[in-house]
Amino acid sequence: MHCVACQSTIDPGDSWCPKCGAAARRADPESERRFVTILRADVVDSTGLVAELEPEEAVSRLEPALAAMRAAVRQFGGIVSKELGDGLAAVFGAPIADDNHAPLACHAAIELVRRVGSLGDPGLQVRVGLHSGHVVAYMVASEFSKVYEIGGAAQHLAARLESAAEANQIYVSEACQRLADGHVRFEFLGCRALRGFSQPLPVYRVVGASDLSSWRVRRARSISRFFDRTTERALLGRAAECVGAGRQTVLLLGDAGIGKSRLAHEFAQQLKADGWRLIDAECSPNLQGAPFSTLKRLLLSILDAAGKDPDGPSDPRKDRPLIQQCALDAVLDLPISEPQWNELEPHARGRAISDASCAIVESVAGRRRTVLLVEDLHWIDRASDTVIAAIASLQVPGLLVLLTSRPNGMPVWIARCRAEVVAMRPLDDDSGLAMLADMLGPSAANADLKSRIISHTANVPLFIEEVCRGLRDSGTLRGQWGDLALVRPIDELGIPTSIQGVIAARLDRVSRQERSVLQMAAALGPRSRAAMLRKLVELPENVLQDCLAALDRAELLVRIDSELDDALEFRHEMVRQVTYDSMVEKVREGIHARILETLEGDGAYADEPDTLCYHAVRAKDWRRAFGQGRSAGRKCLSRSAFADAANYFEIAMDALDKTPMAPLREADAIDLRMEARAAFIASGQIAEWLDLGKEAERRADAIDDIGRKVAAMTVRAGAQNFYGAPVEAVAVNEEVVRLAEGWDNLGWLNLARYGLGQAYFLAGCYSDAGQTLALAHAQLAGPQASAPIGTTPRYLLLLCCMMKSFTHTVMGELDIAEQLQQEAAAIAAETNRPYDRVAAAYSGGWLMLGRNEPAAAAAVLEDGYVLAQKHGIRLFVPVLACHLGIAYLEQGLFDRARGMLTEAREEAKAVGYTSAVLRSSIYLALATYRLGDVQAAQNMLREARNTARQQGFAGLEAEALFGEAVVTPSTSEESRAAILAALHGTIAIASESGALPLQRKAEAMLNGMLARDDELT
């Protein structure tokens, strides 16, 4: 950016040219999303004030108030975006981002009310509303002017707050209050119903400006201790040691949030403890337009320090010549009656103020070693800037001048005063982790979260703090600082509103070309290649390289060492997110469309459907999003990433539904759901699996497609086995098999028979289960084996072997079960798919339990359990955990059994696996009994038996009855009768269902009890 008057380079954050002083003019901003604070103000009852007036008189009555409003807004860096006749709308934080937009807007509102009140017209009263939020900002050009407009819901909330405010009051939203708290004092008014908003919203009233400095506000908000900075502290220590030989000036330079103020104050307090005098002041963004505001703070600090010094004069101004005393009084806003001062020209007054300020600093430093700290030079007012430059150039032994600044506001005189510049860098990983350990606690359970935060924030201290605060405020982290626990999973860490402006301000320093490159890179993702950017941005090579070099110097998009050619990476994820979020939706869609077209033309991305799907969705190219989402889902299935596969299939389904309605589209939608079922099944999303079948069936009915309806019903019936009662599941599966036999599609018929066999097994109809599964097994084992879309004959054969092996094990036909298990294991070894290996381990463990080999069963089941968890095969996790618990129980490892069975039951509940909840409850009760809690065991078994009976799980009802017989102590006639009844019930059900091993166990126990009764008789 260049000055229109002298063509000197101007920083985007400057309001004037540093060389000639001309006001900076900027190019019209493009439409973009911004996080800003909106101010809405109007005159109360303006209609009543001007209703009886002529137009000229009406304008004359209201214009002073409008002028006062405009002046207040501009004083604090706001832009009037719209005038409303009796009020205005203004925006802070755009078109140039400012991380202090909320405090600035609050101070502008306070000044606005003050200015209107000072007009002396009691009829002119104003009300103000403030809200901080995301808006779309754009320039609207008319024939005669240009207006900076803002759009979005945020402006409506500001308007509603304005309407709700009382006369001469300022109402603000919670978002604005959080950002400005500490800088401004607020009163909470409770939740108010605002027109257009469905729920009452928290409302605050501005009480007044705070007298806290920015540093004190930040320190009060800080939630961590000071960490590291060993190198920087060593440099400052060396500078302090050298002050005896002459002046020493040090500038701590770094972006917002890097820790400049924290280091400066820590070091200054250390010097103060060693006997140094501390004089400090800070430049304020609220007072940039007030001449000598920074110098005034510095002089007040000097006078305060001098007043506490018993060895020096209480007021060092009295030692100065008369003109210099007047100069200091002028800065301090004290009354001056000396005619000689009033006769001086402005330039002479400025010189006198500079000389007096330097002299008073010299006198103070001459008596005692002094550290003079001036913070945030990037916000210094122009009048103070010259004086601070003179002070920093003083040749005074015993004076250390310590300054802080952001890179974009570093004064031009730093080089002239030969200051040592200490560039502040982010913390190293060890220090970042130590900082997180201090805030979150040392628990290893948070290790993954800490690593994510380090990556997300690039170890910038403020960003680390604010991300942690956001997680705690949202309830994601619970507990006290230093002992926080993660209570729910985190998809994205996000960007706290408190640092949105900090990052946006950095982005505003780059040129439009650099911004376009950065936006393209943000759309590509966290990492990209210069070669790809070269294809996308269409800039000359030398211009592109200049842009990349500038972005690298600004530490926004940096080059990294990688095997990739010219690899580029965002300094941290928050920079990428703010860059991406700053684009309006149409711009984003256009960028993603260009990326998608470029990637599809590049053969290297043909095998990356997930990447292509990402860009197709964001380009709103729904047909391509459907195709690439389906391909990505298939790819994830092939590598057993089931949860990811389900996610991509959902994207494909949603994208397809956004294309025009047609019978062919509906056929695709049904087929997609049929194919997607495998992902939802394996990842344990049973309710979603059931919904797939129901939705597909509805669509098949709508287009009168009988074949697809049978397929959809088959999928729904399979889910019903897990999600509902066996009686209902058997009825549904029998109907599906009947329809499938009539349709003559062997693939779907095999799956339907498998589902029916499973339903019979759960209902305790083991003989029917075996016969039905045998039909499917025979076809799948033959040369014409057939399976439906979304699976393979070998996979379906393995499932049939597994289910049939269960059935024969329960029936005591262990030789047949062994043959089936060997067949299942052979298929799993052949495919080496994790899902197949887990299924084979499950049936193998069940068989070994049937053989009364619990140790061998535990070894097999443990392998399967670990494999299922590793690959997210959640459907098998509860049943594997349940049978592993049974294996531990039968080995006498009761504590381990109880822990594993408890986990199995909770996981089964989470998945919605009804039979697994019941089975794990039955054996958990037995483990509880073995550990001595008889009453709890009896209650659990009674509840499980009643539930199994009500829902039709005959086999599980028999197991629960047998369990009741085992845990009931035979201490009375009543209890013995209960045991006998339970055993008779077990034998009856087991005999009818064909569960011969359970029947024999119950008969043996019954015979033993009867024999003992005979002996007693």
PDB file of N, CA, C and O in Angstrom, residues 718-757:
ATOM      1  N   GLY A 718     -32.375 -57.599   8.610  1.00  0.00           N
ATOM      2  CA  GLY A 718     -31.108 -57.921   9.266  1.00  0.00           C
ATOM      3  C   GLY A 718     -30.851 -57.017  10.460  1.00  0.00           C
ATOM      4  O   GLY A 718     -30.379 -57.472  11.519  1.00  0.00           O
ATOM      5  N   ALA A 719     -31.175 -55.731  10.315  1.00  0.00           N
ATOM      6  CA  ALA A 719     -30.987 -54.798  11.435  1.00  0.00           C
ATOM      7  C   ALA A 719     -31.948 -55.119  12.573  1.00  0.00           C
ATOM      8  O   ALA A 719     -31.612 -54.938  13.756  1.00  0.00           O
ATOM      9  N   GLN A 720     -33.143 -55.597  12.213  1.00  0.00           N
ATOM     10  CA  GLN A 720     -34.147 -55.916  13.227  1.00  0.00           C
ATOM     11  C   GLN A 720     -33.659 -56.993  14.185  1.00  0.00           C
ATOM     12  O   GLN A 720     -34.049 -57.025  15.351  1.00  0.00           O
ATOM     13  N   ASN A 721     -32.780 -57.870  13.715  1.00  0.00           N
ATOM     14  CA  ASN A 721     -32.234 -58.923  14.577  1.00  0.00           C
ATOM     15  C   ASN A 721     -31.461 -58.345  15.757  1.00  0.00           C
ATOM     16  O   ASN A 721     -31.398 -58.950  16.825  1.00  0.00           O
ATOM     17  N   PHE A 722     -30.861 -57.195  15.558  1.00  0.00           N
ATOM     18  CA  PHE A 722     -30.045 -56.587  16.607  1.00  0.00           C
ATOM     19  C   PHE A 722     -30.842 -55.575  17.418  1.00  0.00           C
ATOM     20  O   PHE A 722     -30.588 -55.373  18.593  1.00  0.00           O
ATOM     21  N   TYR A 723     -31.782 -54.919  16.762  1.00  0.00           N
ATOM     22  CA  TYR A 723     -32.404 -53.732  17.336  1.00  0.00           C
ATOM     23  C   TYR A 723     -33.754 -54.008  17.988  1.00  0.00           C
ATOM     24  O   TYR A 723     -34.246 -53.194  18.748  1.00  0.00           O
ATOM     25  N   GLY A 724     -34.363 -55.147  17.697  1.00  0.00           N
ATOM     26  CA  GLY A 724     -35.719 -55.377  18.209  1.00  0.00           C
ATOM     27  C   GLY A 724     -35.856 -56.713  18.900  1.00  0.00           C
ATOM     28  O   GLY A 724     -34.889 -57.377  19.274  1.00  0.00           O
ATOM     29  N   ALA A 725     -37.106 -57.124  19.052  1.00  0.00           N
ATOM     30  CA  ALA A 725     -37.433 -58.383  19.706  1.00  0.00           C
ATOM     31  C   ALA A 725     -37.387 -59.520  18.691  1.00  0.00           C
ATOM     32  O   ALA A 725     -37.757 -59.340  17.529  1.00  0.00           O
ATOM     33  N   PRO A 726     -36.967 -60.718  19.105  1.00  0.00           N
ATOM     34  CA  PRO A 726     -36.849 -61.849  18.168  1.00  0.00           C
ATOM     35  C   PRO A 726     -38.154 -62.235  17.487  1.00  0.00           C
ATOM     36  O   PRO A 726     -38.147 -62.617  16.322  1.00  0.00           O
ATOM     37  N   VAL A 727     -39.275 -62.112  18.203  1.00  0.00           N
ATOM     38  CA  VAL A 727     -40.551 -62.495  17.591  1.00  0.00           C
ATOM     39  C   VAL A 727     -40.818 -61.641  16.358  1.00  0.00           C
ATOM     40  O   VAL A 727     -41.177 -62.140  15.289  1.00  0.00           O
ATOM     41  N   GLU A 728     -40.633 -60.347  16.504  1.00  0.00           N
ATOM     42  CA  GLU A 728     -40.821 -59.431  15.384  1.00  0.00           C
ATOM     43  C   GLU A 728     -39.781 -59.691  14.300  1.00  0.00           C
ATOM     44  O   GLU A 728     -40.097 -59.694  13.103  1.00  0.00           O
ATOM     45  N   ALA A 729     -38.539 -59.938  14.721  1.00  0.00           N
ATOM     46  CA  ALA A 729     -37.464 -60.173  13.759  1.00  0.00           C
ATOM     47  C   ALA A 729     -37.728 -61.438  12.945  1.00  0.00           C
ATOM     48  O   ALA A 729     -37.504 -61.463  11.726  1.00  0.00           O
ATOM     49  N   VAL A 730     -38.216 -62.491  13.587  1.00  0.00           N
ATOM     50  CA  VAL A 730     -38.510 -63.739  12.875  1.00  0.00           C
ATOM     51  C   VAL A 730     -39.609 -63.513  11.841  1.00  0.00           C
ATOM     52  O   VAL A 730     -39.501 -63.953  10.686  1.00  0.00           O
ATOM     53  N   ALA A 731     -40.657 -62.798  12.255  1.00  0.00           N
ATOM     54  CA  ALA A 731     -41.777 -62.556  11.335  1.00  0.00           C
ATOM     55  C   ALA A 731     -41.317 -61.763  10.114  1.00  0.00           C
ATOM     56  O   ALA A 731     -41.655 -62.106   8.966  1.00  0.00           O
ATOM     57  N   VAL A 732     -40.522 -60.714  10.336  1.00  0.00           N
ATOM     58  CA  VAL A 732     -40.035 -59.882   9.238  1.00  0.00           C
ATOM     59  C   VAL A 732     -39.120 -60.688   8.329  1.00  0.00           C
ATOM     60  O   VAL A 732     -39.234 -60.646   7.087  1.00  0.00           O
ATOM     61  N   ASN A 733     -38.204 -61.452   8.915  1.00  0.00           N
ATOM     62  CA  ASN A 733     -37.254 -62.224   8.112  1.00  0.00           C
ATOM     63  C   ASN A 733     -37.934 -63.335   7.327  1.00  0.00           C
ATOM     64  O   ASN A 733     -37.538 -63.638   6.191  1.00  0.00           O
ATOM     65  N   GLU A 734     -38.961 -63.974   7.906  1.00  0.00           N
ATOM     66  CA  GLU A 734     -39.694 -65.011   7.161  1.00  0.00           C
ATOM     67  C   GLU A 734     -40.388 -64.410   5.943  1.00  0.00           C
ATOM     68  O   GLU A 734     -40.392 -65.001   4.854  1.00  0.00           O
ATOM     69  N   GLU A 735     -40.971 -63.223   6.105  1.00  0.00           N
ATOM     70  CA  GLU A 735     -41.620 -62.561   4.983  1.00  0.00           C
ATOM     71  C   GLU A 735     -40.602 -62.196   3.909  1.00  0.00           C
ATOM     72  O   GLU A 735     -40.852 -62.356   2.707  1.00  0.00           O
ATOM     73  N   VAL A 736     -39.429 -61.732   4.327  1.00  0.00           N
ATOM     74  CA  VAL A 736     -38.387 -61.350   3.377  1.00  0.00           C
ATOM     75  C   VAL A 736     -37.908 -62.571   2.590  1.00  0.00           C
ATOM     76  O   VAL A 736     -37.730 -62.507   1.357  1.00  0.00           O
ATOM     77  N   VAL A 737     -37.696 -63.700   3.268  1.00  0.00           N
ATOM     78  CA  VAL A 737     -37.258 -64.917   2.576  1.00  0.00           C
ATOM     79  C   VAL A 737     -38.309 -65.350   1.560  1.00  0.00           C
ATOM     80  O   VAL A 737     -37.981 -65.760   0.427  1.00  0.00           O
ATOM     81  N   ARG A 738     -39.579 -65.275   1.938  1.00  0.00           N
ATOM     82  CA  ARG A 738     -40.655 -65.657   1.014  1.00  0.00           C
ATOM     83  C   ARG A 738     -40.620 -64.776  -0.242  1.00  0.00           C
ATOM     84  O   ARG A 738     -40.690 -65.271  -1.368  1.00  0.00           O
ATOM     85  N   LEU A 739     -40.448 -63.457  -0.064  1.00  0.00           N
ATOM     86  CA  LEU A 739     -40.401 -62.549  -1.207  1.00  0.00           C
ATOM     87  C   LEU A 739     -39.143 -62.792  -2.047  1.00  0.00           C
ATOM     88  O   LEU A 739     -39.180 -62.736  -3.280  1.00  0.00           O
ATOM     89  N   ALA A 740     -38.020 -63.041  -1.364  1.00  0.00           N
ATOM     90  CA  ALA A 740     -36.757 -63.247  -2.081  1.00  0.00           C
ATOM     91  C   ALA A 740     -36.811 -64.523  -2.914  1.00  0.00           C
ATOM     92  O   ALA A 740     -36.276 -64.581  -4.037  1.00  0.00           O
ATOM     93  N   GLU A 741     -37.459 -65.556  -2.395  1.00  0.00           N
ATOM     94  CA  GLU A 741     -37.599 -66.808  -3.168  1.00  0.00           C
ATOM     95  C   GLU A 741     -38.437 -66.567  -4.419  1.00  0.00           C
ATOM     96  O   GLU A 741     -38.157 -67.115  -5.489  1.00  0.00           O
ATOM     97  N   GLY A 742     -39.446 -65.709  -4.308  1.00  0.00           N
ATOM     98  CA  GLY A 742     -40.272 -65.404  -5.464  1.00  0.00           C
ATOM     99  C   GLY A 742     -39.565 -64.516  -6.468  1.00  0.00           C
ATOM    100  O   GLY A 742     -39.845 -64.572  -7.676  1.00  0.00           O
ATOM    101  N   TRP A 743     -38.640 -63.681  -5.993  1.00  0.00           N
ATOM    102  CA  TRP A 743     -37.921 -62.751  -6.879  1.00  0.00           C
ATOM    103  C   TRP A 743     -36.824 -63.470  -7.667  1.00  0.00           C
ATOM    104  O   TRP A 743     -36.391 -63.037  -8.730  1.00  0.00           O
ATOM    105  N   ASP A 744     -36.340 -64.588  -7.115  1.00  0.00           N
ATOM    106  CA  ASP A 744     -35.331 -65.405  -7.785  1.00  0.00           C
ATOM    107  C   ASP A 744     -34.006 -64.670  -7.974  1.00  0.00           C
ATOM    108  O   ASP A 744     -33.400 -64.720  -9.037  1.00  0.00           O
ATOM    109  N   ASN A 745     -33.570 -63.970  -6.926  1.00  0.00           N
ATOM    110  CA  ASN A 745     -32.235 -63.358  -6.912  1.00  0.00           C
ATOM    111  C   ASN A 745     -31.450 -64.054  -5.813  1.00  0.00           C
ATOM    112  O   ASN A 745     -31.677 -63.817  -4.620  1.00  0.00           O
ATOM    113  N   LEU A 746     -30.523 -64.945  -6.212  1.00  0.00           N
ATOM    114  CA  LEU A 746     -29.843 -65.790  -5.236  1.00  0.00           C
ATOM    115  C   LEU A 746     -29.013 -64.980  -4.230  1.00  0.00           C
ATOM    116  O   LEU A 746     -28.899 -65.366  -3.060  1.00  0.00           O
ATOM    117  N   GLY A 747     -28.426 -63.882  -4.695  1.00  0.00           N
ATOM    118  CA  GLY A 747     -27.601 -63.084  -3.790  1.00  0.00           C
ATOM    119  C   GLY A 747     -28.403 -62.566  -2.609  1.00  0.00           C
ATOM    120  O   GLY A 747     -28.036 -62.759  -1.444  1.00  0.00           O
ATOM    121  N   TRP A 748     -29.506 -61.898  -2.904  1.00  0.00           N
ATOM    122  CA  TRP A 748     -30.334 -61.367  -1.815  1.00  0.00           C
ATOM    123  C   TRP A 748     -31.025 -62.496  -1.054  1.00  0.00           C
ATOM    124  O   TRP A 748     -31.263 -62.377   0.169  1.00  0.00           O
ATOM    125  N   LEU A 749     -31.348 -63.611  -1.721  1.00  0.00           N
ATOM    126  CA  LEU A 749     -31.951 -64.749  -1.025  1.00  0.00           C
ATOM    127  C   LEU A 749     -30.981 -65.325   0.006  1.00  0.00           C
ATOM    128  O   LEU A 749     -31.375 -65.664   1.132  1.00  0.00           O
ATOM    129  N   ASN A 750     -29.706 -65.426  -0.352  1.00  0.00           N
ATOM    130  CA  ASN A 750     -28.710 -65.927   0.604  1.00  0.00           C
ATOM    131  C   ASN A 750     -28.623 -65.021   1.832  1.00  0.00           C
ATOM    132  O   ASN A 750     -28.560 -65.498   2.969  1.00  0.00           O
ATOM    133  N   LEU A 751     -28.615 -63.705   1.593  1.00  0.00           N
ATOM    134  CA  LEU A 751     -28.538 -62.771   2.728  1.00  0.00           C
ATOM    135  C   LEU A 751     -29.816 -62.856   3.558  1.00  0.00           C
ATOM    136  O   LEU A 751     -29.765 -62.811   4.800  1.00  0.00           O
ATOM    137  N   ALA A 752     -30.950 -62.993   2.897  1.00  0.00           N
ATOM    138  CA  ALA A 752     -32.219 -63.101   3.628  1.00  0.00           C
ATOM    139  C   ALA A 752     -32.243 -64.359   4.485  1.00  0.00           C
ATOM    140  O   ALA A 752     -32.729 -64.347   5.628  1.00  0.00           O
ATOM    141  N   ARG A 753     -31.760 -65.487   3.929  1.00  0.00           N
ATOM    142  CA  ARG A 753     -31.713 -66.728   4.710  1.00  0.00           C
ATOM    143  C   ARG A 753     -30.749 -66.612   5.889  1.00  0.00           C
ATOM    144  O   ARG A 753     -31.019 -67.132   6.977  1.00  0.00           O
ATOM    145  N   TYR A 754     -29.630 -65.948   5.653  1.00  0.00           N
ATOM    146  CA  TYR A 754     -28.704 -65.727   6.772  1.00  0.00           C
ATOM    147  C   TYR A 754     -29.402 -64.927   7.881  1.00  0.00           C
ATOM    148  O   TYR A 754     -29.313 -65.269   9.061  1.00  0.00           O
ATOM    149  N   GLY A 755     -30.119 -63.862   7.500  1.00  0.00           N
ATOM    150  CA  GLY A 755     -30.826 -63.048   8.481  1.00  0.00           C
ATOM    151  C   GLY A 755     -31.890 -63.835   9.216  1.00  0.00           C
ATOM    152  O   GLY A 755     -32.064 -63.693  10.438  1.00  0.00           O
ATOM    153  N   LEU A 756     -32.612 -64.694   8.492  1.00  0.00           N
ATOM    154  CA  LEU A 756     -33.646 -65.505   9.140  1.00  0.00           C
ATOM    155  C   LEU A 756     -33.020 -66.516  10.097  1.00  0.00           C
ATOM    156  O   LEU A 756     -33.514 -66.730  11.211  1.00  0.00           O
ATOM    157  N   GLY A 757     -31.896 -67.137   9.676  1.00  0.00           N
ATOM    158  CA  GLY A 757     -31.210 -68.073  10.572  1.00  0.00           C
ATOM    159  C   GLY A 757     -30.756 -67.383  11.848  1.00  0.00           C
ATOM    160  O   GLY A 757     -30.874 -67.929  12.957  1.00  0.00           O
TER     161      GLY A 757
END
